[in-house]
mmCIF file of C-alpha atoms and ligand atoms in Angstrom:
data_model
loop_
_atom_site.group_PDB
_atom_site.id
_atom_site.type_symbol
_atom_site.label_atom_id
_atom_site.label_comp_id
_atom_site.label_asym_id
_atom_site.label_seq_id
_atom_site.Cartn_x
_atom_site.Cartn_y
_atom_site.Cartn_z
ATOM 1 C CA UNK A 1 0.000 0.000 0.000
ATOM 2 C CA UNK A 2 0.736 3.437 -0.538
ATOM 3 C CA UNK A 3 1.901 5.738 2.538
ATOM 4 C CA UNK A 4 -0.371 8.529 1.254
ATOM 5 C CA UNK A 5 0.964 10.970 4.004
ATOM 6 C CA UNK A 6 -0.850 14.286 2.653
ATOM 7 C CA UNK A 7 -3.383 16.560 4.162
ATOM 8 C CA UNK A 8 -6.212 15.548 2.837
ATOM 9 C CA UNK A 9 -7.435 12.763 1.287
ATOM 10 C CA UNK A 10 -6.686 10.694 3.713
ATOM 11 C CA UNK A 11 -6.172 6.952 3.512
ATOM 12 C CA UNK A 12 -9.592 4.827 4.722
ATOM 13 C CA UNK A 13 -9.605 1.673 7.208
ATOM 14 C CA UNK A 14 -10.862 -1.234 5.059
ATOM 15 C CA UNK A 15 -14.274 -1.536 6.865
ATOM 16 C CA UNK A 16 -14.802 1.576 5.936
ATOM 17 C CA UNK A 17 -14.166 1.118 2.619
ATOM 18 C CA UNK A 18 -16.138 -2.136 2.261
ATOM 19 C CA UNK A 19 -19.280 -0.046 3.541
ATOM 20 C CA UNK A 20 -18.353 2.096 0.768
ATOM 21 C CA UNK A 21 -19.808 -0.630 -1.923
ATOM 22 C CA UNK A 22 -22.846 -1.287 -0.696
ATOM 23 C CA UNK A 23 -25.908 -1.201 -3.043
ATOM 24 C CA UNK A 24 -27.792 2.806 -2.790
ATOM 25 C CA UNK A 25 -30.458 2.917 -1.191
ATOM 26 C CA UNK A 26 -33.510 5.144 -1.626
ATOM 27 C CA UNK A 27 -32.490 8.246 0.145
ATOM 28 C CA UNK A 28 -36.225 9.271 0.840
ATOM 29 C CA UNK A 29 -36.702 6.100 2.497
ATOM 30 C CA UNK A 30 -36.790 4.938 6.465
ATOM 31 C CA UNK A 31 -33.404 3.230 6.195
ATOM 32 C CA UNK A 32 -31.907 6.155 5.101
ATOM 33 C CA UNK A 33 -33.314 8.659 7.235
ATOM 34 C CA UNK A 34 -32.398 6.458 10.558
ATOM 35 C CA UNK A 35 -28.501 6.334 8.970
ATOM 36 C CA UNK A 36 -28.792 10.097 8.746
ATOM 37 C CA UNK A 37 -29.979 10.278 12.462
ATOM 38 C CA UNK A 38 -27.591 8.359 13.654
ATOM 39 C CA UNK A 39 -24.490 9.617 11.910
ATOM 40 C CA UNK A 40 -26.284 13.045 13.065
ATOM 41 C CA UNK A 41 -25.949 12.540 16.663
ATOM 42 C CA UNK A 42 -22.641 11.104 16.563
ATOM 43 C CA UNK A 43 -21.651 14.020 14.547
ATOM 44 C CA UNK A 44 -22.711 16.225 17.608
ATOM 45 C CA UNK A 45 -20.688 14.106 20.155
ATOM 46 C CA UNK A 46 -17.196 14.590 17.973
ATOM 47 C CA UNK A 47 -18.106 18.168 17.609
ATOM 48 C CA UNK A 48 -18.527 19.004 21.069
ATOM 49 C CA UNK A 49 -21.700 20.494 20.593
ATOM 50 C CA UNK A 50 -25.568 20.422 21.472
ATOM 51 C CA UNK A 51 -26.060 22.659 19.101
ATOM 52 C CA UNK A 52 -27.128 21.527 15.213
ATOM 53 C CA UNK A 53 -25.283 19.767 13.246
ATOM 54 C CA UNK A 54 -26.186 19.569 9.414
ATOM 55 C CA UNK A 55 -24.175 17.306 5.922
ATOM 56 C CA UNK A 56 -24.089 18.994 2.840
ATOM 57 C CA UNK A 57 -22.506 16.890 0.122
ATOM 58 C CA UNK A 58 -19.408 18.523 -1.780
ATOM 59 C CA UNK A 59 -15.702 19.405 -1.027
ATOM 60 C CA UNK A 60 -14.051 21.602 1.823
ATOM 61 C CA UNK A 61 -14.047 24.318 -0.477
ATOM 62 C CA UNK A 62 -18.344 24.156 -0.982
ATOM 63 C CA UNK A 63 -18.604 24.112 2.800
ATOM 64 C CA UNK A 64 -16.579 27.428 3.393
ATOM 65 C CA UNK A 65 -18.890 29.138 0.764
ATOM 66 C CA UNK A 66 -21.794 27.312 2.355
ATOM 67 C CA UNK A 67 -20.614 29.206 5.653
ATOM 68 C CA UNK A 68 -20.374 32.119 4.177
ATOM 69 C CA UNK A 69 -23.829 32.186 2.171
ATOM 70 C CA UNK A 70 -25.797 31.436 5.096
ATOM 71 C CA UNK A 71 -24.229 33.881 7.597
ATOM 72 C CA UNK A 72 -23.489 37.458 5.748
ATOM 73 C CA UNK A 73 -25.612 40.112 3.638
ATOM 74 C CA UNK A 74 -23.937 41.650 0.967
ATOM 75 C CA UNK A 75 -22.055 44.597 2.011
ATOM 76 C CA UNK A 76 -21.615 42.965 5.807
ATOM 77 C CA UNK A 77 -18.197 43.861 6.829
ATOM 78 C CA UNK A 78 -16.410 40.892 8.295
ATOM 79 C CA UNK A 79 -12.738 40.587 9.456
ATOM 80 C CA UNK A 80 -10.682 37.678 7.921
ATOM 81 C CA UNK A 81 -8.057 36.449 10.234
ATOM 82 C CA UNK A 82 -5.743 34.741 7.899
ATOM 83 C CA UNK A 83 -2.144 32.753 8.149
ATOM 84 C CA UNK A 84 -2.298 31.267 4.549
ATOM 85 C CA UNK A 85 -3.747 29.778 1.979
ATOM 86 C CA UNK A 86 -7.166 28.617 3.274
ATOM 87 C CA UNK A 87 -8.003 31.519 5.529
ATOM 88 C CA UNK A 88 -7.231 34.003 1.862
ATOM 89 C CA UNK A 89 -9.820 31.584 0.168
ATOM 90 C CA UNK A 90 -12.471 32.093 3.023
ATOM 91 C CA UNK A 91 -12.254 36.161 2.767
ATOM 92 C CA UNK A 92 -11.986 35.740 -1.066
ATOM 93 C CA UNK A 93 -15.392 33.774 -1.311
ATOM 94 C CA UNK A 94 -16.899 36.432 1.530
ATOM 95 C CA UNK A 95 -15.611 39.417 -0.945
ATOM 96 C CA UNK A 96 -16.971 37.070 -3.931
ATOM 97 C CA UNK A 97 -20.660 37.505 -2.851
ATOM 98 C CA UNK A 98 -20.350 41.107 -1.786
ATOM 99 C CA UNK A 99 -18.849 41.038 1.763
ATOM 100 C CA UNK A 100 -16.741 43.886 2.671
ATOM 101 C CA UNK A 101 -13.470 42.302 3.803
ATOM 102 C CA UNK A 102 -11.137 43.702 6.165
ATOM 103 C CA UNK A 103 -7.923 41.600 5.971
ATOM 104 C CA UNK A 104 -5.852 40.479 8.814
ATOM 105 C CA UNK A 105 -3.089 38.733 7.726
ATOM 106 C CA UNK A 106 -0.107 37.396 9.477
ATOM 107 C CA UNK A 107 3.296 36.319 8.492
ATOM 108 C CA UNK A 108 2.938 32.571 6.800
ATOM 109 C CA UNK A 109 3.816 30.399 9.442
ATOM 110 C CA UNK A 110 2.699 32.295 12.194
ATOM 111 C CA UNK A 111 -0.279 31.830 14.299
ATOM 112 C CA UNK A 112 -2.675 35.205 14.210
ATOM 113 C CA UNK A 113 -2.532 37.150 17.506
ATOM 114 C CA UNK A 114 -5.753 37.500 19.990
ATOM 115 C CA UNK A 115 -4.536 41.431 20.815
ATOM 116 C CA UNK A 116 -4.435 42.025 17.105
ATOM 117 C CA UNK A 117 -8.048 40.773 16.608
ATOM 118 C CA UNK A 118 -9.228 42.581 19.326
ATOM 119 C CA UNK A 119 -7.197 45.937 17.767
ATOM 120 C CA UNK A 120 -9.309 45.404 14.364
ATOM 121 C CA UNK A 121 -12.303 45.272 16.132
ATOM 122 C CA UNK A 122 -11.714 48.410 18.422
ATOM 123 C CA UNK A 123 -10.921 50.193 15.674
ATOM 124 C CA UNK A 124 -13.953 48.909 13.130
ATOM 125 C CA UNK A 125 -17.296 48.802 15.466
ATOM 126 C CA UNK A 126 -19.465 47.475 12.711
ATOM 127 C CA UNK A 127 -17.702 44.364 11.953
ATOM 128 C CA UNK A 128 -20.232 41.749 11.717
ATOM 129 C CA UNK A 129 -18.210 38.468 11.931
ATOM 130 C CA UNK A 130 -14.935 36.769 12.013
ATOM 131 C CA UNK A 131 -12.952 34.528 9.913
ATOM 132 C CA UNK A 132 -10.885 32.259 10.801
ATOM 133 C CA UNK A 133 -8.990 29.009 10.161
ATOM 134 C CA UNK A 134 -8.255 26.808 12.897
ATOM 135 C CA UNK A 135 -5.845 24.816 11.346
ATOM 136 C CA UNK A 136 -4.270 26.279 8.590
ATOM 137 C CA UNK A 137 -3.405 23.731 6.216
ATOM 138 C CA UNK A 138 -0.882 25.241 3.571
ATOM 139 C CA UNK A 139 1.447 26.390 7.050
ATOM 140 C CA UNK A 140 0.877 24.255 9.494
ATOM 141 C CA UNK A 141 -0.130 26.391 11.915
ATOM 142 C CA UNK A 142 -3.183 25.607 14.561
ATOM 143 C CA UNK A 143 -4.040 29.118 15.737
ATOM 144 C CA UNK A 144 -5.101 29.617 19.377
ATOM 145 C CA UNK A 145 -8.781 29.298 18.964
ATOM 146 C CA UNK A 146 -9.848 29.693 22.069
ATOM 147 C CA UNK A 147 -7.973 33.025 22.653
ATOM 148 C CA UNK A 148 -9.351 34.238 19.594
ATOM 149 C CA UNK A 149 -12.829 32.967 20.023
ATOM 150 C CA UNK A 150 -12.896 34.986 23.611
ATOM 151 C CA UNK A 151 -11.907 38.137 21.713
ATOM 152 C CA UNK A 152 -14.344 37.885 19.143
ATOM 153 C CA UNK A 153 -16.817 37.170 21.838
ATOM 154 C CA UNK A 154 -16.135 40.383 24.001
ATOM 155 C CA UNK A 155 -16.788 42.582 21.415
ATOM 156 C CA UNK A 156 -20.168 40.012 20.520
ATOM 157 C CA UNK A 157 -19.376 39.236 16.741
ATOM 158 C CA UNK A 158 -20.225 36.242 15.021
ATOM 159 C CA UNK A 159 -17.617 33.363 14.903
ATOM 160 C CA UNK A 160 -17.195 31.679 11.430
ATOM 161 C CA UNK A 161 -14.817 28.709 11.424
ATOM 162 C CA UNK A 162 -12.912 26.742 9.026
ATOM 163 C CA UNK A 163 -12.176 23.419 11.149
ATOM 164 C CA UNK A 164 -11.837 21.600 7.662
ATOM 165 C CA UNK A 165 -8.222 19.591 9.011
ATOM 166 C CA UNK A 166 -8.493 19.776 12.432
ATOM 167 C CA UNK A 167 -12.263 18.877 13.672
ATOM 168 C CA UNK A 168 -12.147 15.235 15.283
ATOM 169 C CA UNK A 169 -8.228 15.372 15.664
ATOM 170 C CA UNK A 170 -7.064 18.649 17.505
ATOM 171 C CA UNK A 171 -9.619 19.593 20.141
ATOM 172 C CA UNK A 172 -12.515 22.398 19.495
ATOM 173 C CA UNK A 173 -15.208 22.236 21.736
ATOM 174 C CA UNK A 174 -17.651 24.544 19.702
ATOM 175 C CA UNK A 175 -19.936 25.258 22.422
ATOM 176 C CA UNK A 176 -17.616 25.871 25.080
ATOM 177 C CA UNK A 177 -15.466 28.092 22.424
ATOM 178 C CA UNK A 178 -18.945 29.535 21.113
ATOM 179 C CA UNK A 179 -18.298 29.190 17.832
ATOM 180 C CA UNK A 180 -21.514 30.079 15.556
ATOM 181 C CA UNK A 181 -20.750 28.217 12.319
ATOM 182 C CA UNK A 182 -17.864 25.346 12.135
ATOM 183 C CA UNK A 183 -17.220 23.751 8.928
ATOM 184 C CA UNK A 184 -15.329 20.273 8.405
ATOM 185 C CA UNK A 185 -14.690 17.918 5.320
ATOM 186 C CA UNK A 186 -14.964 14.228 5.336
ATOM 187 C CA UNK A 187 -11.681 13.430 3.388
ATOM 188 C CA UNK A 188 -9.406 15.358 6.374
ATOM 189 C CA UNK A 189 -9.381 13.716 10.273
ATOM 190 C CA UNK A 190 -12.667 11.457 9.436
ATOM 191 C CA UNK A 191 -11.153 8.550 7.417
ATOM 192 C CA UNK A 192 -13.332 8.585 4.943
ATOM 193 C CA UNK A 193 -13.449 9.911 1.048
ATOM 194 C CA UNK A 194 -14.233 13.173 0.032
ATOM 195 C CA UNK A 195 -17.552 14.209 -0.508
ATOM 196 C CA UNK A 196 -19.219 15.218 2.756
ATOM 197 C CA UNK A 197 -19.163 18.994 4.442
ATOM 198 C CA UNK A 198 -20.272 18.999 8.165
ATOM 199 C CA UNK A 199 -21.264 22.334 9.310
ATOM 200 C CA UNK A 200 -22.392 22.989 13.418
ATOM 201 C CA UNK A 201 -24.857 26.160 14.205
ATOM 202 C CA UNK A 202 -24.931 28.149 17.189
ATOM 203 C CA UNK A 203 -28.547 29.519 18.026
ATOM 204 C CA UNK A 204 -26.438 32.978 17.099
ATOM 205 C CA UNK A 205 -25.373 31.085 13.924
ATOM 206 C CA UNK A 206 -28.975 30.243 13.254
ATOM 207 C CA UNK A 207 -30.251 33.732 14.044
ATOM 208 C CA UNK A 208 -27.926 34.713 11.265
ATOM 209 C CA UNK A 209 -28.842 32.484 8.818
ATOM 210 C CA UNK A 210 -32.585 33.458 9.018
ATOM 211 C CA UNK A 211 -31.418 37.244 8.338
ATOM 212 C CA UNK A 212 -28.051 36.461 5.898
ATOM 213 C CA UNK A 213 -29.377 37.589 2.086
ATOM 214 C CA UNK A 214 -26.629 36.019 -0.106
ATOM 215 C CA UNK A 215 -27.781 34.704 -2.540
ATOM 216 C CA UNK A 216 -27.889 30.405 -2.456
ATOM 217 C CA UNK A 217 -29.944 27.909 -3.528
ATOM 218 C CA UNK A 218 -28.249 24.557 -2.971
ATOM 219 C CA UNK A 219 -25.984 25.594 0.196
ATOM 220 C CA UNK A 220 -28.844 26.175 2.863
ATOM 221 C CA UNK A 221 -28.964 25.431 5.969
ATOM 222 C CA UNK A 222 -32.415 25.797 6.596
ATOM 223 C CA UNK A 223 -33.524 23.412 4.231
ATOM 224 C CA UNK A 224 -30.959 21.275 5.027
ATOM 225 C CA UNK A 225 -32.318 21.393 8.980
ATOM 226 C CA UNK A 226 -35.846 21.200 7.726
ATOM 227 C CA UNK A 227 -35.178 18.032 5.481
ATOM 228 C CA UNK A 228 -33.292 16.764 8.973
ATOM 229 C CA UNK A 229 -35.942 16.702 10.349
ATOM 230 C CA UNK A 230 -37.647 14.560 8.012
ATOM 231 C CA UNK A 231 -34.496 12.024 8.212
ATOM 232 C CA UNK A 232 -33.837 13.313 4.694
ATOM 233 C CA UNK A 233 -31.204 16.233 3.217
ATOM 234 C CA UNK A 234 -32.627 18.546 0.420
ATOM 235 C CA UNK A 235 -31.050 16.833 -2.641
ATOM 236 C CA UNK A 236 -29.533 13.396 -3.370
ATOM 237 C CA UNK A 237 -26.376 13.464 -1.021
ATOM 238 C CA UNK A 238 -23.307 10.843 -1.475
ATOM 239 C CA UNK A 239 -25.219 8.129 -0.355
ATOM 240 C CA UNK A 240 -21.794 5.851 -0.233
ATOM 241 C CA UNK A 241 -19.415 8.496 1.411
ATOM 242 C CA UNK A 242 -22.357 8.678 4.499
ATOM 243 C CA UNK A 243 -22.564 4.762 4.600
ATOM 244 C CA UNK A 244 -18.614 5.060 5.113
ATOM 245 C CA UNK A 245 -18.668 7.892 7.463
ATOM 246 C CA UNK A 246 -21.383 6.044 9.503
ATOM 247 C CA UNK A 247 -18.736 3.086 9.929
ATOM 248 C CA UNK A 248 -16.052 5.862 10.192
ATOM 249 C CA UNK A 249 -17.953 7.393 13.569
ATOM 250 C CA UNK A 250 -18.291 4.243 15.202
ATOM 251 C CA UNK A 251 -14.889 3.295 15.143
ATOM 252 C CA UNK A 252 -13.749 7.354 16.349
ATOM 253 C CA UNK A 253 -16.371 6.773 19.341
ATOM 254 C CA UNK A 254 -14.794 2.991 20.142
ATOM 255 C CA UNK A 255 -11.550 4.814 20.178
ATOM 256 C CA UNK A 256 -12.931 8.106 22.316
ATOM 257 C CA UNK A 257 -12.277 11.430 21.198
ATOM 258 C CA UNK A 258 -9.891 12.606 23.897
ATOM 259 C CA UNK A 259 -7.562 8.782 22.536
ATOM 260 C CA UNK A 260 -7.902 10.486 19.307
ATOM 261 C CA UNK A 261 -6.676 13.596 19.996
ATOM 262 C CA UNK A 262 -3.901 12.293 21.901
ATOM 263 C CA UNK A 263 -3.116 9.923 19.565
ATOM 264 C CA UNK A 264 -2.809 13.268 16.911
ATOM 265 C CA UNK A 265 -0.367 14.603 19.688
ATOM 266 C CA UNK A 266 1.725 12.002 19.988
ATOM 267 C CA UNK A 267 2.005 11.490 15.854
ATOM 268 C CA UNK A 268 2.533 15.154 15.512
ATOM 269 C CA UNK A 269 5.277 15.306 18.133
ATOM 270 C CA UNK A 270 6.814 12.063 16.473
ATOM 271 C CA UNK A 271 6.831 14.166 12.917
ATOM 272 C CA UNK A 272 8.167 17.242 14.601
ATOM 273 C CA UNK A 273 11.019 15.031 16.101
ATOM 274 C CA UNK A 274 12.104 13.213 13.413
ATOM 275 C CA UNK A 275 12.608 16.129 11.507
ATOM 276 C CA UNK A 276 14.636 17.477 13.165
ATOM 277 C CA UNK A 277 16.425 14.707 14.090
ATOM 278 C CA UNK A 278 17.021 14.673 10.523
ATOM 279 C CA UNK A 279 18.626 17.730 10.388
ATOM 280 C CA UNK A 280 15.706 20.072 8.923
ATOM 281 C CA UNK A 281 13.510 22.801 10.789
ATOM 282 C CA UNK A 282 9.902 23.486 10.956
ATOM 283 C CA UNK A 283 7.836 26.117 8.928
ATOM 284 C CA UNK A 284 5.490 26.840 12.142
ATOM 285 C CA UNK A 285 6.188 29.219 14.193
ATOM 286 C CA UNK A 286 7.226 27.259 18.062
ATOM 287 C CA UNK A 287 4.246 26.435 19.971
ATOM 288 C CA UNK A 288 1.361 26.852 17.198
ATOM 289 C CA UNK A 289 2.797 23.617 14.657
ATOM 290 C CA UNK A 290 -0.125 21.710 13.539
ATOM 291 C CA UNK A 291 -0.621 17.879 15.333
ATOM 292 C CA UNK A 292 -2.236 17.392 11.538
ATOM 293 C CA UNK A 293 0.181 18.530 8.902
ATOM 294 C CA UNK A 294 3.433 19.312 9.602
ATOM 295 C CA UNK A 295 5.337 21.484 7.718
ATOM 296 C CA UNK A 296 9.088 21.908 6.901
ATOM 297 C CA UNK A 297 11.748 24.716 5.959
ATOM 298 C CA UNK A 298 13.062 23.399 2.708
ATOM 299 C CA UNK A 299 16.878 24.255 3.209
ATOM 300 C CA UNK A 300 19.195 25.482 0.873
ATOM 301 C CA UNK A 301 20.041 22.842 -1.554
ATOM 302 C CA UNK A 302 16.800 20.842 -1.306
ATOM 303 C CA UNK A 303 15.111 20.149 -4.222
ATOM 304 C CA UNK A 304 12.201 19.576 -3.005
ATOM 305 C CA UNK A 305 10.298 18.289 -6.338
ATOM 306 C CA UNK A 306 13.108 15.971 -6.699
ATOM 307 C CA UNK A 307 12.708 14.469 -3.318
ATOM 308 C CA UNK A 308 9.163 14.353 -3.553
ATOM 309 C CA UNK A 309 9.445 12.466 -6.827
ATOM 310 C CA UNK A 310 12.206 9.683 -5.562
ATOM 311 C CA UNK A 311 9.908 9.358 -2.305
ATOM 312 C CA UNK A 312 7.018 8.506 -4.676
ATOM 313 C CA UNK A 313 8.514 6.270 -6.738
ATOM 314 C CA UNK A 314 10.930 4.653 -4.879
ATOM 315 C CA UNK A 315 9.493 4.606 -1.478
ATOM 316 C CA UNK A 316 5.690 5.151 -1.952
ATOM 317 C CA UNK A 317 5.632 7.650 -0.204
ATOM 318 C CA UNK A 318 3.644 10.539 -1.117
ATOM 319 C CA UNK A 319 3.704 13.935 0.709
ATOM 320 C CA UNK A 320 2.885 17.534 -0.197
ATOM 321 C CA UNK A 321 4.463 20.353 -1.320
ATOM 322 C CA UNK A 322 4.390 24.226 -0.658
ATOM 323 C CA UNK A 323 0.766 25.711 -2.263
ATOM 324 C CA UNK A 324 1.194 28.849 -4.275
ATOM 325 C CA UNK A 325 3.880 30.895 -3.022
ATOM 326 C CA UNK A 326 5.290 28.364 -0.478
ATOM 327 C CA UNK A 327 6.045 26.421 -3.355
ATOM 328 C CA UNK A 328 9.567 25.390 -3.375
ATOM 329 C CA UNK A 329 9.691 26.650 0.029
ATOM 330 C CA UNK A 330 8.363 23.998 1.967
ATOM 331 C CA UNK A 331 7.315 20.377 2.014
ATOM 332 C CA UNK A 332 4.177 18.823 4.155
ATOM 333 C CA UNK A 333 3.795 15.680 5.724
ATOM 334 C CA UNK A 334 -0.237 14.508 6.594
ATOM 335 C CA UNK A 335 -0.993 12.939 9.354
ATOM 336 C CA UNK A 336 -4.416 13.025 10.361
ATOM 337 C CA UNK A 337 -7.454 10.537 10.826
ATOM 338 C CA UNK A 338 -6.187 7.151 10.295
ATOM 339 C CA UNK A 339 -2.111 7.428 11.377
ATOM 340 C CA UNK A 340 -0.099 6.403 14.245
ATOM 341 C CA UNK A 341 3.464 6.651 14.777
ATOM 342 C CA UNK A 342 4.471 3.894 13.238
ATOM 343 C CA UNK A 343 3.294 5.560 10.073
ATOM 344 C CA UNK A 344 5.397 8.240 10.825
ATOM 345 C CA UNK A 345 8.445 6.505 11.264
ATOM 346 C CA UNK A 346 8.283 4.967 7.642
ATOM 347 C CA UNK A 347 8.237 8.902 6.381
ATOM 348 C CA UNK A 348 11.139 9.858 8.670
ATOM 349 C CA UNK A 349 13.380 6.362 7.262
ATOM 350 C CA UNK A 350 12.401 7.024 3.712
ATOM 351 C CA UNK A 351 13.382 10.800 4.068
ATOM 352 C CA UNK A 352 16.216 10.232 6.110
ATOM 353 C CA UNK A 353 17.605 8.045 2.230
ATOM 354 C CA UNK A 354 16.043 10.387 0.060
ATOM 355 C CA UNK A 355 17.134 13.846 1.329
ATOM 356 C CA UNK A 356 20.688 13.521 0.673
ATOM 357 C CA UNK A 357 19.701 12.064 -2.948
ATOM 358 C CA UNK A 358 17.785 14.951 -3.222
ATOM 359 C CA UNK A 359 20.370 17.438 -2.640
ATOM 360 C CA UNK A 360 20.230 17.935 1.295
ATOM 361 C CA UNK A 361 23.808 18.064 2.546
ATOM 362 C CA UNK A 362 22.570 17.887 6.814
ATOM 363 C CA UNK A 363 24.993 20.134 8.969
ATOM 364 C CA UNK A 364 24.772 17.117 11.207
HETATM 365 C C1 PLP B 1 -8.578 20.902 2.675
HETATM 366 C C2 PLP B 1 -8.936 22.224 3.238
HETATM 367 C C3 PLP B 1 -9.853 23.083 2.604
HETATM 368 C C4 PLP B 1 -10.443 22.800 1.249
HETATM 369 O O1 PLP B 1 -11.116 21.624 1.137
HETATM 370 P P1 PLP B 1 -11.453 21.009 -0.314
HETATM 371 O O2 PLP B 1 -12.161 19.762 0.077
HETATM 372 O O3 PLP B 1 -10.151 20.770 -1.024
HETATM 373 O O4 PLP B 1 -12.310 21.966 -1.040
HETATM 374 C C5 PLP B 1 -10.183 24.274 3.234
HETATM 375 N N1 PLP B 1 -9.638 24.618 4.406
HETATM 376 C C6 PLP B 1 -8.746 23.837 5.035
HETATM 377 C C7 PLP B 1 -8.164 24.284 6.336
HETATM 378 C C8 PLP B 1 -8.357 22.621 4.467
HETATM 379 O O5 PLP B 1 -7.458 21.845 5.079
#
């Protein structure tokens, strides 16, 4: 098998995969709607939340825009707190459908700062929401939600979150961190294909929703909780990808989310490590690196495409490189949802061949 050690998609347990094939079913029917309700509530449990809880079928990407549809008027101002890639494409789809944006960016590879939030909304009173990205994928940087989230909350602005690769793995209670609308993607921590977007409301995330008047058809909340209700969603979702996720939640609930999230500790300290060990430093800023993706300094020499290539082909290992301008830069390894350190450890051995092949000439 391949050691497909990337952000997202993630490799699937076999079980899962075997629920995968299963004839369709009729999704208006009973046996549908009680898979729905049950894959609901466990839903709830791994978000932390007694709040709602709805699946929308596309990619990571549709969710965001889902979020942003269903919370914002055109012309709402909202402040984007962004450290890369993923938190530019949330304020770009808010400024797509007529938000008025008001960037915060940090340095990539830096976590954002809870005194700067809290600066941008002193100075801007009618901010309506915030932006952010919990774990910031193209860096791999988990920002201190919590801080931020108790910012956002003194000056009483709405909380939009992109949880997309770190929901289920790194822990964000959304109630207790009152977060109004928290997005996630079923091919990150879950262990299952892509294909699924699972989106929590706050009652403040619902109030917004019945008063948000971008326009949407397809990504609505509301008719997604109505059709909930029913044991159905709006329109035909990916009837396989839930049988799969439904297998998926019972074995995260076996396990226990606190195991899980250790278990993301411990493989993220056992990436950070080797690493080093191997001579190379992390793109992270100390203290915010990412217990999902980790991402490394690509020192002078490196040719990073190279080694990526010779990993590949040689060692089956397949990693990621640096997205738009981090390209070149950097080099990411994945390791969320299905991983343990053992997985790990194969990376570390095959890099620890490859680097030098590749150009790295280690100081040590
Ligand atoms: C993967 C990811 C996305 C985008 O998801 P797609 O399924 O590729 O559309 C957005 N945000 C974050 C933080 C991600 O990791």
């Amino acid at each position: 098998m391949e050691h497909l050690r990337i952000p997202g998609p993630t490799p699937c347990p076999e079980e899962i995969l075997q629920a995968m094939t299963k004839q369709m079913i009729n999704h208006r029917g009973e046996e549908f709607g009680q898979i729905l309700n049950e894959v609901t509530a466990k839903l709830k449990i791994l978000f932390q939340t007694k709040g709602d809880v709805v699946i929308l079928t596309g990619s990571g990407t549709g969710g965001l825009e889902a979020v942003i549809v269903n919370s914002l008027s055109p012309g709402d101002k909202v402040l984007s707190v962004s450290v890369g890639v993923f938190g530019e494409r949330f304020a770009a789809i808010a400024e797509q459908f007529g938000a008025e944006v008001i960037p915060l960016c940090f340095e990539w590879g830096k976590a954002a700062d809870a005194d700067a939030v809290r600066q941008a909304l002193q100075a801007e009173p009618k901010i309506k929401a915030v932006l952010v990205t919990h774990n910031e994928t193209s860096t791999g940087v988990t920002n201190d939600l919590a801080s931020i989230s108790s910012v956002v909350k003194e000056f009483d602005k709405l909380l939009l979150v992109d949880a997309i690769s770190s929901m289920s793995s790194i822990n964000l209670p959304v109630d207790d961190w009152h977060c109004d609308v928290t997005v996630t993607g079923s091919q990150k921590g879950w262990m299952v294909p892509p294909g699924l977007v699972m989106v929590s409301l706050s009652q403040e995330g619902w109030q917004a929703q019945a008063k948000a008047k971008m326009p949407r058809f397809y990504w609505d909340f509301a008719k997604a909780k109505s059709y909930l209700e029913k044991g159905q969603t709006p329109w035909t979702p990916a009837i396989s990808t839930i049988f799969g996720l439904s297998v998926s939640l019972e074995m995260m609930l076996r396990e226990g989310l606190a195991n899980i999230i250790a278990r993301h500790a411990r493989v993220g300290q056992a990436a950070r490590d080797g690493v080093k060990s191997l001579g190379l430093s992390l793109f992270a800023e100390e203290g915010y690196a990412s217990n999902t993706v980790t991402a490394i300094a690509a020192p002078d020499g490196l040719d990073t495409k190279k080694m990526l290539r010779i990993l590949r082909e040689e060692h089956r290992v397949v990693l990621s490189g640096g997205q738009q301008r981090l390209a070149d830069k950097i080099f990411r390894i994945g390791h969320l949802g299905w991983v343990n350190e053992g997985d790990i450890e194969a990376v570390i051995s095959a890099l620890k061949v490859v680097l030098p092949q590749a150009g790295f000439r280690s100081a040590r």
